[in-house]
Coordinates of C-alpha atoms and ligand atoms in Angstrom, one line a residue:
X1 CA -1.1 26.0 -19.1
X2 CA 3.1 25.9 -18.1
X3 CA 5.2 23.5 -19.9
X4 CA 8.4 22.1 -18.8
X5 CA 10.4 20.2 -21.5
X6 CA 13.1 17.6 -20.2
X7 CA 15.2 17.5 -23.1
X8 CA 17.2 14.8 -24.6
X9 CA 17.7 12.5 -21.1
X10 CA 20.5 9.7 -22.0
X11 CA 17.9 7.4 -20.9
X12 CA 14.2 7.0 -20.1
X13 CA 13.0 4.4 -18.2
X14 CA 9.1 4.6 -18.7
X15 CA 7.7 1.8 -16.8
X16 CA 5.0 1.9 -18.9
X17 CA 3.0 -1.0 -19.9
X18 CA 6.0 -2.2 -22.4
X19 CA 8.4 -1.1 -20.1
X20 CA 10.1 0.9 -22.8
X21 CA 13.8 2.4 -22.1
X22 CA 14.4 5.5 -24.6
X23 CA 17.8 6.9 -25.3
X24 CA 18.4 10.8 -26.4
X25 CA 14.8 11.2 -25.4
X26 CA 12.5 13.9 -24.3
X27 CA 9.8 14.2 -21.8
X28 CA 7.3 17.1 -22.0
X29 CA 5.1 18.0 -18.6
X30 CA 2.1 20.0 -19.2
X31 CA 0.5 21.5 -15.8
X32 CA 0.5 18.7 -13.3
X33 CA 0.6 16.0 -16.3
X34 CA 2.9 14.2 -18.5
X35 CA 1.9 15.5 -22.2
X36 CA 4.3 13.3 -24.4
X37 CA 7.1 11.2 -24.1
X38 CA 9.6 10.7 -27.2
X39 CA 12.6 12.2 -29.2
X40 CA 12.6 15.9 -30.9
X41 CA 9.8 17.3 -28.8
X42 CA 9.6 21.3 -28.8
X43 CA 8.0 23.6 -26.3
X44 CA 7.7 27.4 -25.7
X45 CA 8.1 26.7 -22.0
X46 CA 11.2 26.1 -19.6
X47 CA 13.4 23.6 -20.8
X48 CA 15.6 21.6 -18.3
X49 CA 18.8 19.5 -19.8
X50 CA 18.6 16.0 -19.2
X51 CA 22.1 15.2 -20.5
X52 CA 24.1 13.0 -18.6
X53 CA 21.2 12.0 -16.8
X54 CA 18.8 9.3 -16.2
X55 CA 15.3 10.0 -16.0
X56 CA 12.8 7.7 -13.8
X57 CA 9.3 7.8 -12.7
X58 CA 9.2 9.4 -9.1
X59 CA 9.9 6.7 -6.3
X60 CA 6.9 5.6 -4.2
X61 CA 7.4 5.1 -0.6
X62 CA 4.6 2.8 0.9
X63 CA 5.5 2.6 4.5
X64 CA 6.9 5.3 6.9
X65 CA 6.5 6.5 10.4
X66 CA 7.8 10.3 9.8
X67 CA 7.4 11.3 13.1
X68 CA 10.4 9.0 13.9
X69 CA 13.0 11.2 12.3
X70 CA 13.8 12.6 15.9
X71 CA 14.7 9.7 17.3
X72 CA 17.4 7.8 15.2
X73 CA 20.2 5.8 16.6
X74 CA 18.7 5.8 20.2
X75 CA 21.3 4.3 22.5
X76 CA 19.5 0.9 24.1
X77 CA 17.2 1.0 20.9
X78 CA 20.1 0.4 18.4
X79 CA 21.1 -3.6 18.8
X80 CA 17.6 -4.3 20.5
X81 CA 15.0 -7.0 19.3
X82 CA 11.2 -5.7 18.5
X83 CA 9.7 -5.5 21.5
X84 CA 12.4 -4.3 23.6
X85 CA 13.0 -1.4 20.9
X86 CA 9.7 -0.4 21.7
X87 CA 9.9 -0.2 25.1
X88 CA 12.6 1.8 24.9
X89 CA 11.2 4.6 22.2
X90 CA 7.7 4.7 23.7
X91 CA 8.4 7.4 26.6
X92 CA 10.5 9.2 24.3
X93 CA 7.4 9.4 21.6
X94 CA 4.8 10.2 24.6
X95 CA 6.7 13.4 25.1
X96 CA 6.0 14.4 21.7
X97 CA 3.6 17.5 20.4
X98 CA 2.3 18.6 17.1
X99 CA 5.9 20.6 16.7
X100 CA 7.7 17.6 17.0
X101 CA 5.3 15.9 14.5
X102 CA 5.3 18.9 11.7
X103 CA 8.8 19.6 12.1
X104 CA 9.9 15.7 11.8
X105 CA 7.4 15.0 8.6
X106 CA 8.9 17.9 6.9
X107 CA 12.5 16.5 7.8
X108 CA 11.5 12.9 6.5
X109 CA 9.8 14.0 3.5
X110 CA 13.1 16.0 2.6
X111 CA 15.0 13.2 3.1
X112 CA 13.0 11.1 0.5
X113 CA 12.5 13.9 -1.9
X114 CA 16.4 13.8 -2.2
X115 CA 16.9 10.3 -2.8
X116 CA 14.1 10.3 -5.7
X117 CA 10.4 9.9 -3.7
X118 CA 7.6 12.0 -5.2
X119 CA 4.7 10.0 -3.4
X120 CA 4.8 8.9 0.1
X121 CA 2.5 7.2 2.5
X122 CA 2.9 7.6 6.0
X123 CA 1.6 5.5 9.3
X124 CA 1.3 7.9 12.0
X125 CA -0.3 5.7 15.1
X126 CA 0.3 8.0 18.2
X127 CA -1.0 11.1 19.1
X128 CA 0.4 12.4 22.1
X129 CA -0.3 16.1 24.1
X130 CA -2.8 17.2 21.0
X131 CA -0.7 15.6 18.2
X132 CA -3.1 15.4 14.9
X133 CA -2.8 13.7 11.6
X134 CA -2.9 17.0 9.7
X135 CA 0.4 18.1 11.5
X136 CA 2.0 15.8 8.6
X137 CA -0.4 16.5 6.1
X138 CA 0.6 20.7 6.5
X139 CA 4.4 19.4 6.5
X140 CA 3.7 17.5 3.1
X141 CA 1.9 20.5 1.6
X142 CA 4.3 22.8 2.2
X143 CA 7.3 20.5 0.8
X144 CA 4.8 19.8 -2.4
X145 CA 5.2 16.1 -2.0
X146 CA 2.3 13.8 -3.0
X147 CA 1.5 11.9 0.3
X148 CA -1.0 9.5 1.4
X149 CA -0.9 9.8 5.5
X150 CA -3.0 6.9 7.4
X151 CA -4.8 7.7 10.5
X152 CA -3.3 5.0 12.6
X153 CA -4.2 3.8 16.3
X154 CA -3.4 1.9 19.4
X155 CA -6.0 0.9 21.9
X156 CA -4.3 -1.8 23.9
X157 CA -2.3 -0.2 26.5
X158 CA 0.0 -1.5 29.6
X159 CA -3.0 -2.0 31.9
X160 CA -4.8 -4.3 29.2
X161 CA -1.7 -6.5 28.9
X162 CA -0.5 -4.4 25.6
X163 CA 3.1 -3.0 25.3
X164 CA 2.6 1.1 24.7
X165 CA 2.1 3.0 27.8
X166 CA -1.5 4.0 28.5
X167 CA -0.9 7.6 27.6
X168 CA -0.2 6.5 24.1
X169 CA -3.3 4.7 23.4
X170 CA -6.7 5.9 22.5
X171 CA -10.2 4.9 23.2
X172 CA -11.5 3.1 20.2
X173 CA -15.0 5.1 19.6
X174 CA -12.7 8.2 19.8
X175 CA -10.4 6.7 17.1
X176 CA -13.3 5.9 14.5
X177 CA -14.5 9.5 15.3
X178 CA -11.5 10.7 14.3
X179 CA -11.1 8.5 11.4
X180 CA -14.1 10.1 9.9
X181 CA -13.2 13.6 11.0
X182 CA -9.5 13.4 8.9
X183 CA -11.4 11.3 5.9
X184 CA -14.0 14.0 5.4
X185 CA -11.3 16.6 6.0
X186 CA -8.5 16.0 3.9
X187 CA -9.0 13.0 1.7
X188 CA -9.1 13.8 -2.1
X189 CA -10.3 10.8 -4.2
X190 CA -9.7 12.7 -7.5
X191 CA -7.3 12.1 -10.5
X192 CA -4.1 13.7 -9.7
X193 CA -4.9 14.1 -6.1
X194 CA -1.9 15.5 -3.6
X195 CA -3.5 14.0 -0.6
X196 CA -5.3 10.5 0.0
X197 CA -6.2 9.2 3.7
X198 CA -5.8 5.7 4.6
X199 CA -7.0 4.0 7.8
X200 CA -4.3 2.0 9.7
X201 CA -4.5 0.4 13.1
X202 CA -1.1 -0.1 14.4
X203 CA -1.2 -3.9 14.3
X204 CA -3.7 -6.8 14.9
X205 CA -2.0 -6.8 18.6
X206 CA -2.2 -3.0 19.5
X207 CA -5.7 -3.2 18.9
X208 CA -9.1 -5.0 19.4
X209 CA -10.3 -7.2 16.8
X210 CA -13.6 -5.3 17.1
X211 CA -11.5 -2.0 15.8
X212 CA -9.9 -4.0 13.0
X213 CA -13.5 -4.9 11.6
X214 CA -15.2 -1.7 12.2
X215 CA -12.3 0.1 10.7
X216 CA -12.3 -2.0 7.6
X217 CA -16.2 -1.5 7.2
X218 CA -15.7 2.3 7.6
X219 CA -13.0 2.3 5.0
X220 CA -15.4 0.7 2.4
X221 CA -17.7 2.9 3.5
X222 CA -15.8 6.2 3.1
X223 CA -13.8 4.4 -0.2
X224 CA -10.6 4.5 1.1
X225 CA -7.3 2.4 1.8
X226 CA -6.4 0.2 4.8
X227 CA -2.7 -0.4 5.9
X228 CA -1.4 -2.1 9.1
X229 CA 1.7 -4.1 10.1
X230 CA 1.6 -7.9 9.4
X231 CA 3.4 -11.1 9.7
X232 CA 6.8 -9.0 10.5
X233 CA 8.7 -11.9 12.5
X234 CA 8.6 -15.2 14.0
X235 CA 7.4 -13.5 17.4
X236 CA 4.6 -12.0 15.4
X237 CA 3.5 -15.4 13.8
X238 CA 3.7 -17.0 17.1
X239 CA 1.6 -14.2 19.1
X240 CA -1.1 -14.6 16.6
X241 CA -1.3 -18.2 16.6
X242 CA -1.4 -18.2 20.6
X243 CA -3.7 -15.2 20.8
X244 CA -6.0 -15.5 17.5
X245 CA -5.6 -19.4 16.9
X246 CA -4.5 -18.4 13.2
X247 CA -1.7 -17.1 10.9
X248 CA -1.8 -13.6 10.4
X249 CA -3.4 -14.0 6.7
X250 CA -6.5 -15.8 7.8
X251 CA -6.9 -13.2 10.8
X252 CA -6.7 -10.3 8.1
X253 CA -9.3 -12.3 5.7
X254 CA -11.4 -12.8 8.6
X255 CA -11.9 -9.1 9.7
X256 CA -11.9 -8.0 5.9
X257 CA -8.2 -6.7 5.7
X258 CA -7.7 -8.4 2.2
X259 CA -8.6 -6.7 -0.9
X260 CA -6.8 -4.3 -3.6
X261 CA -7.8 -1.3 -1.1
X262 CA -5.5 -2.8 1.6
X263 CA -1.8 -3.2 1.7
X264 CA 0.3 -4.7 4.6
X265 CA 4.0 -3.6 5.9
X266 CA 6.7 -6.0 6.0
X267 CA 4.8 -9.7 5.2
X268 CA 8.4 -11.3 6.3
X269 CA 7.0 -14.5 7.3
X270 CA 4.1 -15.0 4.7
X271 CA 3.8 -18.8 3.9
X272 CA 2.4 -20.0 0.7
X273 CA -0.8 -20.3 1.4
X274 CA -0.8 -16.5 2.6
X275 CA 1.2 -15.5 -0.8
X276 CA -1.9 -16.9 -2.7
X277 CA -4.5 -15.1 -0.8
X278 CA -2.8 -12.0 -1.3
X279 CA -2.4 -12.9 -5.1
X280 CA -6.1 -13.8 -5.2
X281 CA -7.3 -10.8 -3.6
X282 CA -4.9 -8.2 -5.2
X283 CA -4.0 -7.5 -1.4
X284 CA -0.8 -5.0 -1.8
X285 CA 2.6 -5.5 0.3
X286 CA 5.1 -2.7 1.5
X287 CA 8.2 -4.3 1.6
X288 CA 10.9 -2.8 4.0
X289 CA 14.1 -4.5 3.3
X290 CA 16.4 -2.3 5.5
X291 CA 14.2 -2.1 8.3
X292 CA 13.7 -5.9 8.2
X293 CA 17.6 -6.1 8.5
X294 CA 18.1 -3.7 10.9
X295 CA 15.8 -5.5 13.2
X296 CA 16.6 -8.8 12.3
X297 CA 13.3 -10.1 11.1
X298 CA 14.1 -12.0 8.0
X299 CA 13.7 -11.7 4.2
X300 CA 10.8 -11.5 2.8
X301 CA 9.8 -13.7 0.0
X302 CA 9.4 -10.9 -2.6
X303 CA 10.3 -13.0 -5.5
X304 CA 7.7 -15.8 -4.5
X305 CA 5.3 -12.7 -4.4
X306 CA 5.8 -10.9 -7.8
X307 CA 6.0 -14.4 -9.3
X308 CA 2.4 -14.9 -7.7
X309 CA 0.9 -11.4 -8.8
X310 CA 0.9 -9.9 -5.6
X311 CA 1.5 -6.3 -5.7
X312 CA 4.7 -5.4 -4.1
X313 CA 5.6 -1.4 -3.1
X314 CA 9.0 -0.5 -1.2
X315 CA 9.0 1.1 2.6
X316 CA 11.5 2.7 4.1
X317 CA 9.9 2.1 7.5
X318 CA 10.1 4.5 10.0
X319 CA 13.5 6.2 10.8
X320 CA 14.1 4.5 14.3
X321 CA 14.2 1.3 12.4
X322 CA 15.9 1.9 9.7
X323 CA 17.4 4.9 10.4
X324 CA 18.4 5.9 7.1
X325 CA 15.2 6.9 4.8
X326 CA 17.1 7.0 1.4
X327 CA 14.5 5.5 -0.7
X328 CA 16.9 4.5 -3.9
X329 CA 19.1 2.8 -1.1
X330 CA 16.2 0.8 0.0
X331 CA 15.3 -0.5 -3.6
X332 CA 19.0 -1.5 -4.0
X333 CA 18.7 -3.3 -0.8
X334 CA 15.5 -5.0 -2.2
X335 CA 17.7 -6.2 -5.1
X336 CA 20.5 -7.5 -2.7
X337 CA 18.4 -9.3 -0.2
X338 CA 16.7 -11.5 -3.1
X339 CA 20.0 -12.1 -4.5
X340 CA 21.5 -13.4 -0.7
X341 CA 17.9 -15.9 -0.7
X342 CA 17.7 -16.9 -4.3
X343 CA 20.6 -16.1 -6.3
X344 CA 22.2 -13.7 -8.4
X345 CA 19.5 -13.9 -10.9
X346 CA 16.8 -13.5 -8.6
X347 CA 16.1 -9.7 -9.2
X348 CA 17.7 -7.3 -11.9
X349 CA 18.3 -3.8 -10.8
X350 CA 15.3 -3.1 -13.4
X351 CA 12.8 -4.9 -11.5
X352 CA 14.0 -3.5 -8.1
X353 CA 13.5 0.0 -9.8
X354 CA 10.0 -1.2 -10.9
X355 CA 8.8 -2.2 -7.8
X356 CA 10.4 1.4 -6.4
X357 CA 7.9 3.2 -8.8
X358 CA 5.3 1.8 -10.6
X359 CA 5.0 -1.1 -7.9
X360 CA 4.9 1.2 -5.1
X361 CA 1.8 3.2 -7.0
X362 CA 0.0 0.4 -8.0
X363 CA 0.1 -0.8 -4.3
X364 CA -1.2 2.5 -3.0
X365 CA -4.1 2.6 -6.0
X366 CA -2.3 4.9 -7.8
X367 CA -2.4 4.0 -11.6
X368 CA -2.0 7.8 -12.4
X369 CA 1.7 7.6 -10.9
X370 CA 4.9 5.6 -11.1
X371 CA 5.1 5.5 -14.7
X372 CA 6.3 8.0 -17.4
X373 CA 3.5 8.4 -20.4
X374 CA 1.4 10.9 -21.7
X375 CA -1.7 11.2 -19.3
X376 CA -0.2 10.0 -16.1
X377 CA 1.2 12.7 -13.6
X378 CA 3.9 14.8 -13.8
X379 CA 6.4 12.8 -11.0
X380 CA 9.9 12.7 -12.5
X381 CA 13.2 11.8 -10.7
X382 CA 16.2 12.7 -13.0
X383 CA 19.4 11.1 -11.5
X384 CA 23.0 12.6 -12.6
X385 CA 25.2 9.6 -14.0
X386 CA 28.3 11.8 -14.9
X387 CA 29.3 12.0 -11.3
X388 CA 31.4 9.9 -9.1
X389 CA 29.2 7.2 -7.9
X390 CA 28.1 6.1 -11.4
X391 CA 31.4 7.0 -13.6
X392 CA 32.8 3.8 -15.4
X393 CA 29.5 2.2 -15.2
X394 CA 28.6 0.6 -18.7
X395 CA 25.2 1.0 -18.0
X396 CA 24.1 3.6 -16.0
X397 CA 20.4 2.9 -16.0
X398 CA 20.8 0.4 -13.9
X399 CA 20.9 2.6 -11.2
X400 CA 20.7 0.4 -8.1
X401 CA 24.1 -1.2 -9.0
X402 CA 26.2 1.9 -9.4
X403 CA 25.0 5.3 -8.1
X404 CA 23.9 8.0 -7.4
X405 CA 21.4 7.7 -4.7
X406 CA 20.3 11.4 -4.3
X407 CA 18.6 12.9 -7.6
X408 CA 19.8 16.2 -9.4
X409 CA 16.3 17.2 -10.3
X410 CA 12.9 16.4 -8.9
X411 CA 9.5 16.8 -10.4
X412 CA 5.9 16.6 -8.5
X413 CA 2.3 17.1 -10.4
X414 CA 5.2 19.2 -12.6
X415 CA 6.5 21.5 -10.1
X416 CA 10.1 21.2 -9.1
X417 CA 10.7 20.0 -5.8
X418 CA 14.4 19.4 -5.9
X419 CA 17.0 21.4 -8.5
X420 CA 20.8 20.8 -8.7
X421 CA 20.3 18.5 -5.7
X422 CA 18.7 21.2 -3.4
X423 CA 15.0 21.3 -2.2
X424 CA 13.5 24.4 -3.6
X425 CA 10.3 24.5 -1.5
X426 CA 11.7 24.8 2.0
X427 CA 14.7 26.6 3.9
X428 CA 16.4 23.0 4.6
X429 CA 19.5 24.9 6.9
X430 CA 16.4 26.8 9.1
X431 CA 14.6 23.3 9.3
X432 CA 17.4 21.6 10.0
X433 CA 18.2 23.4 13.0
X434 CA 14.9 23.2 14.3
X435 CA 15.1 19.5 13.8
X436 CA 18.2 19.2 15.9
X437 CA 17.0 21.8 18.7
X438 CA 13.8 19.7 19.1
X439 CA 16.1 16.4 19.2
X440 CA 18.3 18.1 21.6
X441 CA 15.3 19.0 24.1
X442 CA 14.4 15.2 23.8
X443 CA 17.6 13.8 24.5
X444 CA 18.3 16.5 27.6
X445 CA 14.8 15.5 29.3
Ligands
ZN1 ZN1 6.2 0.3 10.5

């Protein structure tokens, strides 16, 4: 089995159960697994120098809409509130085809990889013009990132009083059939899996109560995870109370949407009772600080969630509402926002990095990821701290205070995806040209 030794790293943030921080240490990769972490390790295989570098587990992205990479900074959506933002973008997304879905996913995953991400989920909830979930799965397979796509859905269109145009919504029985198809076709439950599929109606407002309930039953039957948007902003809470007569947490609980196999994006407006519910049921949260800032949604109570034991990971959210999917920068923003809300000692750089790695892995049900320790998957981010962004730093391992925000090297399942700051698994200039030409076509139409 091939071995790679990352030798003599200045610092290794293991994120193991003791949160050990090692200096002058090595990480030995054998096949797709971490074989050893410590000093003076030997190999007959390849050696990668860790000198001048900080090693962390690969970062984990728990919420994204990869298809949105073709609609960044769209005029008319740049400064709009959530509903106006959606109404500007829906007609553009309605023109997408499988080609847009594939190219957009590859570009988005490349962007994530460069910022240290080794495992990403994705929430694809519209399927125009023959698009399918596997358009994104093929993209992830080519670039080599560990991928947790979710089969999203919308079923309440304009003619039923919903927000999306009718052309972007689907019939609920067809949605359930396709959920079964993609789980049966692509979900791999095994340890070290590179692809796990989840079920993810877009939000409680874009599908019926029955579909929320049926998706939960189907997920339990198939042993896959559930994901949706929840309690994103004040309008969200008001809508829930008016339409369902309860808060989002109660609605989720009634329909089977709590448990350690469920994670909800945003949760900016969870109250104390809902935080307690999430803590008791081990329901996860995908915290998306930049998107929450961008759309003016508020500051999620992450300090209170973490103190209560709620599993929290990070998400860049879709590129139409961030619009920069740099996961390392997201971790920094998470740290800064908790300080805005709760004071300078509310969250350390190390804690934010823990949320970005181990925290996200736990939210996605992947205790085999997010840690640098023997037996875990060989997902490793290597950060060069000898450059401009971290020069003068007294503690380069506090990566989120000074830089860098992009990796030098990145390994996923023991395979090198980024080498010296370049993606190794695809022709990035060619991909960028294709991506730009698709974007131009959308703008001109
Ligand atoms: Zn989202």
